[in-house]
Amino acid sequence: MDKIIVEGGRPLRGRVEINGAKNAALPILASALLTDGWNTYHNVPGLKDIESIKDLLAQLGAAVESNGRSVRVNAAGLCCPEASYELVRKMRASVLVLGPLLARLKKARVSLPGGCAIGARPINLHLKGLALLGADIKLEHGYVEASAGVLKGNEIDLDVPTVTGTENLLMAAVMAEGRTVLRNAAREPEIVALAETLKAMGADIQGAGTAVITIEGVPKLHPAETRIIPDRIEAGTFMVAAALTGGDIEVVNCDPEHLGAVFHKLRQAGAQVRVGDGAVRVLGPETLHSVDIKTTPYPGFPTDMQAQFMVLMSVAGGLSVISETIFENRFIHVSELRRLGADVMVSGNTAMVRGVSHLSGAPVMATDLRASASLVLAGLVARGVTEVRRVYHLDRGYEAIEKKFAQLGAVIRREKE
Ligand code: EPZ
């Protein structure tokens, strides 16, 4: 296992290029299962999770070819519709093959993903929606056994605007007979990106990006070529790094439209945020102000930016109240940040962060993807050396993050544990 060693105290300056979005690439790669020809995807990020979904597609019988940041997938040879526990436990987003397998083969056997560090993360709403489309769903031996004679459009009201639930149901409905109306759908940019790809494949979808999505089933879809949208969470992570280190970073290849809530909080904290065309320049202030945060579904403040923002608040003047409303256990990074000197009290889904004059470097342990990013951020501003261990969590969602920070002036390196 690798670890990242970072020496804090340097303002980060320069230009950083943002990669394609992991959480857009995963459902879009899964959507290739809906066709029997070559789909081509550009700007695919080089991440562990992308390797995992490519392995899964190959295991299902699809042909997968990679060439740098372009990936081609041909599911003509789709044969065994089973996503094994071995694969799904490594990456819960593997459940995204459930909808397309049902749509294409009318059967699927997918391991239940189980919980993860940040919460129980059930998929009950995915399954309820698929059942409303006519699928017969059985849960046996830790697997979802789904089958359908025919999938028929229906009205589906989601209790929670689940992101991958919306994506699974979109992919299940595009070739169902008749109309499907998905209410309380997730509105994330990654949903819009998937819908645009499905429409390029011949699907009839209206309302993606709003809370009500209408899908008119079509008999067949054809392959398409698409470019993955920029990763708004990677972009936001570097913007926080600029604010945190009193730096000046130009974040390019990002879509400012996707980051309104993050800009708002960065500005409240005292950073300058200059929005350009496909690029954003963030300048950190002399002193940071405390800001209250509440994570909510898009377009609210993203839960995937909560840990990063907590680091910012840990060295801001005053008290910040951070409410995590999406996941029940997404404060795991708090105990590690405390080792670095942060003053954080957690009560239920609320964290009270009292700013301190400085953090001090220490060995810390990564536990989940975004918590790992927050520990690297903390190391960038802590006095002395911070060692972040178990960075395989980080590699799932950030491509060579230490190289990008080094290019911005950080003293940071990766070592074998
Ligand atoms: C997606 O996860 C993202 N992952 C997560 O990013 C992100 O944090 C999350 O959306 C919220 O924005 C991908 O897109 C691959 P949800 P997802 O279903 O779809 C409850 C990262 O760091 N729920 O929107 O699994 C659930 O328990 C990852 O890149 C049900 O109760 O999240 C949670 O409390 C972490 N039943 C809430 O809804 C269901 O059937 C939101 O979950 C589904 C969800």
Coordinates of N, CA and C and ligand atoms in Angstrom, one line a residue, residues 22-23 93 121-126 160 162-164 303-304 326-327 330 369-370, ligand 1:
K22 N -15.4 11.0 -12.5 CA -15.6 9.5 -12.1 C -17.1 9.2 -12.1
N23 N -17.9 10.1 -11.5 CA -19.3 9.7 -11.2 C -20.2 10.0 -12.5
A93 N -20.5 1.1 -7.0 CA -21.2 1.6 -8.2 C -21.4 0.6 -9.3
R121 N -26.0 2.8 2.9 CA -26.1 2.9 1.5 C -27.0 1.8 0.8
P122 N -28.2 1.7 1.3 CA -29.1 0.6 0.7 C -29.4 0.9 -0.8
I123 N -29.9 -0.1 -1.5 CA -30.4 0.2 -2.9 C -31.9 -0.2 -3.0
N124 N -32.6 0.0 -1.9 CA -34.0 -0.4 -1.9 C -34.8 0.4 -2.9
L125 N -34.4 1.7 -3.1 CA -35.2 2.5 -4.1 C -34.9 2.1 -5.5
H126 N -33.7 1.7 -5.8 CA -33.4 1.1 -7.1 C -34.3 0.0 -7.4
V160 N -36.1 9.4 -2.0 CA -34.9 10.2 -1.9 C -34.4 10.4 -3.3
T162 N -32.0 9.7 -5.1 CA -30.8 8.9 -5.2 C -30.1 9.0 -6.6
V163 N -28.8 9.3 -6.6 CA -28.1 9.6 -7.8 C -28.0 8.3 -8.6
T164 N -27.4 7.2 -8.1 CA -27.3 6.0 -8.9 C -28.6 5.3 -9.0
T303 N -22.2 16.8 -0.7 CA -21.7 16.0 0.4 C -20.2 15.6 0.1
D304 N -19.9 15.4 -1.2 CA -18.5 15.0 -1.6 C -17.5 16.1 -1.4
I326 N -26.8 13.9 3.9 CA -26.9 12.8 2.9 C -26.6 11.5 3.5
F327 N -25.4 11.4 4.1 CA -25.0 10.1 4.7 C -24.9 10.1 6.2
R330 N -20.6 10.3 7.8 CA -19.6 10.9 6.9 C -18.7 11.9 7.7
L369 N -12.8 7.8 0.2 CA -12.2 8.6 -0.9 C -12.1 10.1 -0.5
R370 N -13.2 10.7 -0.1 CA -13.1 12.2 0.1 C -12.5 12.5 1.4
Ligands
EPZ1 C1 -23.6 8.9 -5.5 O1 -23.7 7.8 -4.6 C2 -22.1 9.2 -5.7 N1 -21.5 8.0 -6.3 C3 -21.5 9.5 -4.3 O2 -20.1 9.8 -4.5 C4 -22.2 10.7 -3.7 O3 -21.7 11.0 -2.5 C5 -23.7 10.4 -3.6 O4 -24.2 10.1 -4.9 C6 -24.5 11.6 -3.2 O5 -24.3 12.7 -4.0 C7 -21.6 7.8 -7.6 O6 -22.2 8.5 -8.3 C8 -20.9 6.6 -8.1 P1 -27.4 8.2 -3.3 P2 -25.1 7.0 -4.4 O7 -28.1 7.0 -3.8 O8 -25.9 7.1 -5.7 C9 -30.0 6.9 0.5 C10 -17.8 9.7 -4.2 O9 -17.1 10.1 -3.3 N2 -30.5 5.8 -0.4 O10 -27.7 9.5 -3.9 O11 -24.8 5.7 -3.8 C11 -28.5 6.7 0.8 O12 -28.4 5.8 1.9 C12 -19.1 9.0 -3.9 O13 -17.5 9.8 -5.4 C13 -31.5 5.0 0.1 O14 -32.0 5.1 1.2 O15 -25.8 8.0 -3.4 C14 -28.0 8.1 1.1 O16 -28.3 8.4 2.4 C15 -19.3 8.8 -2.5 N3 -32.0 4.0 -0.8 C16 -28.9 8.9 0.2 O17 -30.0 8.1 -0.2 C17 -31.6 3.8 -2.0 O18 -32.1 2.9 -2.8 C18 -28.2 9.4 -1.1 O19 -27.6 8.3 -1.7 C19 -30.5 4.7 -2.5 C20 -30.1 5.7 -1.7

